[in-house]
mmCIF file of C-alpha atoms in Angstrom:
data_model
loop_
_atom_site.group_PDB
_atom_site.id
_atom_site.type_symbol
_atom_site.label_atom_id
_atom_site.label_comp_id
_atom_site.label_asym_id
_atom_site.label_seq_id
_atom_site.Cartn_x
_atom_site.Cartn_y
_atom_site.Cartn_z
ATOM 1 C CA UNK A 1052 17.189 13.024 -15.803
ATOM 2 C CA UNK A 1053 15.356 10.591 -13.560
ATOM 3 C CA UNK A 1054 17.327 9.565 -10.489
ATOM 4 C CA UNK A 1055 17.561 5.803 -11.032
ATOM 5 C CA UNK A 1056 19.045 5.321 -7.563
ATOM 6 C CA UNK A 1057 15.524 5.581 -6.123
ATOM 7 C CA UNK A 1058 12.685 3.283 -7.191
ATOM 8 C CA UNK A 1059 9.056 3.747 -6.078
ATOM 9 C CA UNK A 1060 6.156 1.407 -6.844
ATOM 10 C CA UNK A 1061 2.849 3.271 -6.827
ATOM 11 C CA UNK A 1062 -0.464 3.673 -8.649
ATOM 12 C CA UNK A 1063 -3.924 3.825 -7.060
ATOM 13 C CA UNK A 1064 -2.735 5.296 -3.741
ATOM 14 C CA UNK A 1065 -0.656 8.056 -5.344
ATOM 15 C CA UNK A 1066 -0.610 8.508 -9.103
ATOM 16 C CA UNK A 1067 2.765 8.411 -10.885
ATOM 17 C CA UNK A 1068 2.460 12.044 -11.945
ATOM 18 C CA UNK A 1069 1.742 13.165 -8.382
ATOM 19 C CA UNK A 1070 4.677 11.108 -7.085
ATOM 20 C CA UNK A 1071 6.997 12.592 -9.721
ATOM 21 C CA UNK A 1072 5.986 16.087 -8.610
ATOM 22 C CA UNK A 1073 7.311 15.300 -5.116
ATOM 23 C CA UNK A 1074 10.540 13.445 -5.910
ATOM 24 C CA UNK A 1075 13.040 12.735 -8.668
ATOM 25 C CA UNK A 1076 12.864 8.938 -8.844
ATOM 26 C CA UNK A 1077 12.154 5.957 -11.059
ATOM 27 C CA UNK A 1078 8.375 5.649 -10.625
ATOM 28 C CA UNK A 1079 7.078 2.177 -11.459
ATOM 29 C CA UNK A 1080 3.602 0.556 -11.490
ATOM 30 C CA UNK A 1081 2.300 -1.492 -8.538
ATOM 31 C CA UNK A 1082 4.763 -4.238 -7.667
ATOM 32 C CA UNK A 1083 4.174 -7.912 -8.400
ATOM 33 C CA UNK A 1084 6.235 -10.957 -7.503
ATOM 34 C CA UNK A 1085 9.820 -10.430 -8.646
ATOM 35 C CA UNK A 1086 9.593 -6.673 -9.237
ATOM 36 C CA UNK A 1087 11.631 -5.657 -6.188
ATOM 37 C CA UNK A 1088 14.198 -8.331 -7.009
ATOM 38 C CA UNK A 1089 14.373 -6.963 -10.572
ATOM 39 C CA UNK A 1090 14.763 -3.361 -9.369
ATOM 40 C CA UNK A 1091 17.558 -4.381 -7.022
ATOM 41 C CA UNK A 1092 19.387 -6.214 -9.808
ATOM 42 C CA UNK A 1093 18.866 -3.693 -12.608
ATOM 43 C CA UNK A 1094 19.108 -0.322 -10.899
ATOM 44 C CA UNK A 1095 21.099 -1.199 -7.777
ATOM 45 C CA UNK A 1096 19.217 1.637 -6.038
ATOM 46 C CA UNK A 1097 19.996 3.269 -2.726
ATOM 47 C CA UNK A 1098 16.349 2.926 -1.728
ATOM 48 C CA UNK A 1099 13.063 1.370 -2.805
ATOM 49 C CA UNK A 1100 9.643 2.674 -1.832
ATOM 50 C CA UNK A 1101 6.794 0.156 -1.916
ATOM 51 C CA UNK A 1102 3.390 1.832 -1.905
ATOM 52 C CA UNK A 1103 1.116 -0.225 -4.159
ATOM 53 C CA UNK A 1104 1.287 -3.841 -5.237
ATOM 54 C CA UNK A 1105 -0.879 -6.342 -7.067
ATOM 55 C CA UNK A 1106 -2.250 -9.349 -5.223
ATOM 56 C CA UNK A 1107 -4.968 -11.049 -7.244
ATOM 57 C CA UNK A 1108 -4.311 -10.618 -10.954
ATOM 58 C CA UNK A 1109 -0.677 -11.666 -10.411
ATOM 59 C CA UNK A 1110 1.300 -13.187 -7.519
ATOM 60 C CA UNK A 1111 2.052 -10.568 -4.863
ATOM 61 C CA UNK A 1112 5.521 -9.242 -4.079
ATOM 62 C CA UNK A 1113 7.292 -11.757 -1.852
ATOM 63 C CA UNK A 1114 8.595 -11.098 1.650
ATOM 64 C CA UNK A 1115 11.735 -12.945 0.626
ATOM 65 C CA UNK A 1116 12.660 -10.507 -2.129
ATOM 66 C CA UNK A 1117 12.216 -7.518 0.180
ATOM 67 C CA UNK A 1118 14.500 -9.145 2.748
ATOM 68 C CA UNK A 1119 16.974 -9.991 0.002
ATOM 69 C CA UNK A 1120 17.022 -6.350 -1.168
ATOM 70 C CA UNK A 1121 17.605 -5.164 2.408
ATOM 71 C CA UNK A 1122 20.418 -7.688 2.636
ATOM 72 C CA UNK A 1123 22.013 -6.023 -0.422
ATOM 73 C CA UNK A 1124 22.214 -2.757 1.530
ATOM 74 C CA UNK A 1125 19.121 -1.185 -0.051
ATOM 75 C CA UNK A 1126 16.834 0.826 2.239
ATOM 76 C CA UNK A 1127 13.248 -0.366 1.686
ATOM 77 C CA UNK A 1128 10.299 1.811 2.739
ATOM 78 C CA UNK A 1129 6.635 0.795 2.828
ATOM 79 C CA UNK A 1130 3.368 2.698 3.258
ATOM 80 C CA UNK A 1131 -0.300 3.098 2.384
ATOM 81 C CA UNK A 1132 -1.264 -0.198 0.777
ATOM 82 C CA UNK A 1133 0.792 -3.317 0.002
ATOM 83 C CA UNK A 1134 3.756 -1.342 1.334
ATOM 84 C CA UNK A 1135 2.077 -0.868 4.717
ATOM 85 C CA UNK A 1136 1.217 -4.564 4.904
ATOM 86 C CA UNK A 1137 4.728 -5.738 4.105
ATOM 87 C CA UNK A 1138 6.345 -3.139 6.377
ATOM 88 C CA UNK A 1139 4.162 -4.216 9.309
ATOM 89 C CA UNK A 1140 5.153 -7.830 8.693
ATOM 90 C CA UNK A 1141 8.862 -7.085 8.190
ATOM 91 C CA UNK A 1142 9.522 -4.143 10.504
ATOM 92 C CA UNK A 1143 11.601 -6.412 12.739
ATOM 93 C CA UNK A 1144 13.795 -7.347 9.775
ATOM 94 C CA UNK A 1145 14.765 -3.896 8.552
ATOM 95 C CA UNK A 1146 11.869 -2.653 6.398
ATOM 96 C CA UNK A 1147 10.868 0.910 7.300
ATOM 97 C CA UNK A 1148 7.149 1.603 7.643
ATOM 98 C CA UNK A 1149 5.600 5.044 7.225
ATOM 99 C CA UNK A 1150 2.184 6.418 8.140
ATOM 100 C CA UNK A 1151 -0.990 5.689 10.031
ATOM 101 C CA UNK A 1152 -2.016 2.594 8.032
ATOM 102 C CA UNK A 1153 1.364 0.954 8.649
ATOM 103 C CA UNK A 1154 1.031 1.670 12.375
ATOM 104 C CA UNK A 1155 -2.523 0.291 12.387
ATOM 105 C CA UNK A 1156 -1.406 -2.957 10.771
ATOM 106 C CA UNK A 1157 1.416 -3.264 13.307
ATOM 107 C CA UNK A 1158 -1.027 -2.792 16.184
ATOM 108 C CA UNK A 1159 -3.665 -5.071 14.626
ATOM 109 C CA UNK A 1160 -1.881 -8.227 13.430
ATOM 110 C CA UNK A 1161 -5.129 -9.988 12.437
ATOM 111 C CA UNK A 1162 -6.493 -7.039 10.422
ATOM 112 C CA UNK A 1163 -7.759 -8.051 6.981
ATOM 113 C CA UNK A 1164 -5.429 -7.490 4.052
ATOM 114 C CA UNK A 1165 -8.340 -6.229 1.960
ATOM 115 C CA UNK A 1166 -8.709 -3.140 4.167
ATOM 116 C CA UNK A 1167 -6.354 -1.434 1.712
ATOM 117 C CA UNK A 1168 -7.384 -3.291 -1.463
ATOM 118 C CA UNK A 1169 -8.976 -1.380 -4.352
ATOM 119 C CA UNK A 1170 -9.939 -2.055 -7.926
ATOM 120 C CA UNK A 1171 -7.712 -0.021 -10.232
ATOM 121 C CA UNK A 1172 -7.372 0.759 -13.894
ATOM 122 C CA UNK A 1173 -4.619 -0.323 -16.311
ATOM 123 C CA UNK A 1174 -1.047 0.330 -15.227
ATOM 124 C CA UNK A 1175 -0.396 1.967 -18.605
ATOM 125 C CA UNK A 1176 -2.880 4.670 -17.573
ATOM 126 C CA UNK A 1177 -1.489 5.148 -14.079
ATOM 127 C CA UNK A 1178 -3.454 2.390 -12.290
ATOM 128 C CA UNK A 1179 -5.967 4.906 -10.912
ATOM 129 C CA UNK A 1180 -8.252 3.652 -8.143
ATOM 130 C CA UNK A 1181 -11.770 2.658 -9.229
ATOM 131 C CA UNK A 1182 -13.090 1.710 -5.794
ATOM 132 C CA UNK A 1183 -12.566 3.031 -2.263
ATOM 133 C CA UNK A 1184 -10.248 1.428 0.273
ATOM 134 C CA UNK A 1185 -11.996 0.133 3.383
ATOM 135 C CA UNK A 1186 -9.521 1.950 5.632
ATOM 136 C CA UNK A 1187 -10.391 5.248 3.930
ATOM 137 C CA UNK A 1188 -14.111 4.550 4.270
ATOM 138 C CA UNK A 1189 -13.841 3.732 7.973
ATOM 139 C CA UNK A 1190 -11.879 6.890 8.710
ATOM 140 C CA UNK A 1191 -14.244 9.000 6.618
ATOM 141 C CA UNK A 1192 -17.364 7.689 8.358
ATOM 142 C CA UNK A 1193 -15.776 8.314 11.759
ATOM 143 C CA UNK A 1194 -14.843 11.844 10.633
ATOM 144 C CA UNK A 1195 -18.434 12.487 9.493
ATOM 145 C CA UNK A 1196 -19.939 11.114 12.712
ATOM 146 C CA UNK A 1197 -17.698 13.330 14.830
ATOM 147 C CA UNK A 1198 -19.008 16.319 12.894
ATOM 148 C CA UNK A 1199 -22.588 15.438 13.737
ATOM 149 C CA UNK A 1200 -23.625 14.183 10.294
ATOM 150 C CA UNK A 1201 -25.003 10.964 11.812
ATOM 151 C CA UNK A 1202 -24.792 8.973 15.019
ATOM 152 C CA UNK A 1203 -22.584 6.054 16.037
ATOM 153 C CA UNK A 1204 -25.263 3.506 15.117
ATOM 154 C CA UNK A 1205 -25.364 4.787 11.541
ATOM 155 C CA UNK A 1206 -21.566 4.826 11.410
ATOM 156 C CA UNK A 1207 -21.487 1.160 12.443
ATOM 157 C CA UNK A 1208 -24.138 0.305 9.848
ATOM 158 C CA UNK A 1209 -22.195 2.002 7.043
ATOM 159 C CA UNK A 1210 -18.981 0.220 8.035
ATOM 160 C CA UNK A 1211 -20.863 -3.087 8.175
ATOM 161 C CA UNK A 1212 -22.087 -2.554 4.598
ATOM 162 C CA UNK A 1213 -18.545 -1.697 3.473
ATOM 163 C CA UNK A 1214 -17.237 -4.870 5.117
ATOM 164 C CA UNK A 1215 -19.886 -6.975 3.374
ATOM 165 C CA UNK A 1216 -19.146 -5.622 -0.084
ATOM 166 C CA UNK A 1217 -16.298 -7.176 -2.118
ATOM 167 C CA UNK A 1218 -13.390 -4.754 -2.357
ATOM 168 C CA UNK A 1219 -14.061 -4.217 -6.077
ATOM 169 C CA UNK A 1220 -17.550 -2.864 -5.271
ATOM 170 C CA UNK A 1221 -16.637 -0.680 -2.301
ATOM 171 C CA UNK A 1222 -17.479 2.880 -3.247
ATOM 172 C CA UNK A 1223 -19.122 5.666 -1.290
ATOM 173 C CA UNK A 1224 -22.000 5.763 -3.760
ATOM 174 C CA UNK A 1225 -22.670 2.008 -3.560
ATOM 175 C CA UNK A 1226 -22.567 2.005 0.241
ATOM 176 C CA UNK A 1227 -25.098 4.839 0.419
ATOM 177 C CA UNK A 1228 -27.347 3.044 -2.089
ATOM 178 C CA UNK A 1229 -27.320 -0.122 0.029
ATOM 179 C CA UNK A 1230 -27.894 1.916 3.201
ATOM 180 C CA UNK A 1231 -30.965 3.599 1.660
ATOM 181 C CA UNK A 1232 -32.291 0.212 0.519
ATOM 182 C CA UNK A 1233 -31.851 -1.170 4.043
ATOM 183 C CA UNK A 1234 -33.710 1.774 5.571
ATOM 184 C CA UNK A 1235 -30.787 3.262 7.457
ATOM 185 C CA UNK A 1236 -31.567 6.834 8.482
ATOM 186 C CA UNK A 1237 -30.597 9.622 8.715
ATOM 187 C CA UNK A 1238 -28.054 9.573 5.919
ATOM 188 C CA UNK A 1239 -26.068 12.401 4.333
ATOM 189 C CA UNK A 1240 -25.928 12.685 0.560
ATOM 190 C CA UNK A 1241 -22.887 11.690 -1.451
ATOM 191 C CA UNK A 1242 -21.700 15.291 -1.844
ATOM 192 C CA UNK A 1243 -21.515 15.674 1.937
ATOM 193 C CA UNK A 1244 -19.491 12.454 2.257
ATOM 194 C CA UNK A 1245 -17.183 13.581 -0.559
ATOM 195 C CA UNK A 1246 -16.611 16.910 1.204
ATOM 196 C CA UNK A 1247 -15.265 15.079 4.248
ATOM 197 C CA UNK A 1248 -13.429 12.324 2.370
ATOM 198 C CA UNK A 1249 -10.360 11.089 4.274
ATOM 199 C CA UNK A 1250 -7.882 9.645 1.784
ATOM 200 C CA UNK A 1251 -5.463 8.169 4.287
ATOM 201 C CA UNK A 1252 -3.834 5.955 1.683
ATOM 202 C CA UNK A 1253 -2.800 9.013 -0.317
ATOM 203 C CA UNK A 1254 -1.646 10.873 2.805
ATOM 204 C CA UNK A 1255 0.570 7.960 3.828
ATOM 205 C CA UNK A 1256 1.920 7.524 0.294
ATOM 206 C CA UNK A 1257 2.829 11.220 0.173
ATOM 207 C CA UNK A 1258 4.537 10.898 3.569
ATOM 208 C CA UNK A 1259 6.683 8.033 2.241
ATOM 209 C CA UNK A 1260 7.684 9.976 -0.876
ATOM 210 C CA UNK A 1261 8.468 13.110 1.139
ATOM 211 C CA UNK A 1262 10.607 11.093 3.569
ATOM 212 C CA UNK A 1263 12.522 9.586 0.663
ATOM 213 C CA UNK A 1264 12.936 13.058 -0.874
ATOM 214 C CA UNK A 1265 14.370 14.372 2.406
ATOM 215 C CA UNK A 1266 16.816 11.452 2.550
ATOM 216 C CA UNK A 1267 17.700 12.096 -1.085
ATOM 217 C CA UNK A 1268 18.451 15.766 -0.384
ATOM 218 C CA UNK A 1269 20.732 14.954 2.553
ATOM 219 C CA UNK A 1270 22.018 11.683 1.081
ATOM 220 C CA UNK A 1271 21.469 10.143 4.509
ATOM 221 C CA UNK A 1272 19.446 6.938 4.554
ATOM 222 C CA UNK A 1273 18.136 4.957 7.520
ATOM 223 C CA UNK A 1274 20.230 1.858 7.944
ATOM 224 C CA UNK A 1275 19.344 -1.364 9.668
ATOM 225 C CA UNK A 1276 21.192 -4.566 10.291
ATOM 226 C CA UNK A 1277 20.680 -6.698 7.172
ATOM 227 C CA UNK A 1278 18.785 -9.887 8.021
ATOM 228 C CA UNK A 1279 20.778 -13.092 8.082
ATOM 229 C CA UNK A 1280 20.096 -16.125 5.950
ATOM 230 C CA UNK A 1281 18.630 -14.394 2.895
ATOM 231 C CA UNK A 1282 20.162 -16.721 0.349
ATOM 232 C CA UNK A 1283 18.014 -17.710 -2.608
ATOM 233 C CA UNK A 1284 16.431 -21.058 -1.759
ATOM 234 C CA UNK A 1285 15.235 -23.585 -4.319
ATOM 235 C CA UNK A 1286 11.604 -22.640 -3.651
ATOM 236 C CA UNK A 1287 12.266 -18.938 -4.113
ATOM 237 C CA UNK A 1288 14.401 -19.581 -7.205
ATOM 238 C CA UNK A 1289 11.434 -21.423 -8.730
ATOM 239 C CA UNK A 1290 9.182 -18.454 -7.893
ATOM 240 C CA UNK A 1291 11.603 -16.103 -9.648
ATOM 241 C CA UNK A 1292 11.805 -18.330 -12.712
ATOM 242 C CA UNK A 1293 7.982 -18.465 -12.763
ATOM 243 C CA UNK A 1294 8.033 -14.656 -12.666
ATOM 244 C CA UNK A 1295 10.120 -14.605 -15.860
ATOM 245 C CA UNK A 1296 13.709 -14.434 -14.646
ATOM 246 C CA UNK A 1297 16.306 -16.531 -16.392
ATOM 247 C CA UNK A 1298 18.188 -19.217 -14.544
ATOM 248 C CA UNK A 1299 21.386 -17.217 -15.151
ATOM 249 C CA UNK A 1300 19.891 -14.115 -13.486
ATOM 250 C CA UNK A 1301 18.782 -16.131 -10.471
ATOM 251 C CA UNK A 1302 22.034 -18.028 -10.018
ATOM 252 C CA UNK A 1303 23.997 -14.824 -10.595
ATOM 253 C CA UNK A 1304 22.294 -13.272 -7.584
ATOM 254 C CA UNK A 1305 23.359 -16.073 -5.268
#
């Protein structure tokens, strides 16, 4: 049986099947506004892992609901994508960040949110990534340059193209096509880039799941002082009602 005391939101960074192979947990699609609140109410889990979340097709998961969950005694982890963003923003309030991307966001407060954004498929099919995250592209191009595949000038040009492209169009193939059209040379072929692909989002997501699995095995969970003042305000109550919660569910959580 699935261990309902652990809830993990994932998709494009780490597929649900791959996550399930690493941990016995309730694996859910990328989180939207209200999803962490719902998990806390329904499952009353020991821990929640936030890896992926939506941000454009639906309202993004709110800081307030993460803080509220922490205030209920739930350990909340974040990594890789939306989880890394929220953990960097809330690390001082009890959310536990995991991985390189989380650390980068903590060290770079003005870093663009879309550095981890990708286009992904339907959640019913696992929400697989259909574009490449900018953070993965930057790390891959640096990795290739250090192995002598091109020089620093070409690396900067490739990153500039990636920055210019909307996140939905950021793929290795598209970047190389634009680079060829702009006369950037020398360039490796796509197969060479693929060989050295650095999927940091997946690595960080796996690190989060493995950390949660270790805590699950020992039944020892990192604890932090719950933040004060996490009552449900009128504004947040309206957000929850907009997300589909009944007035009774919202008032019952007060």
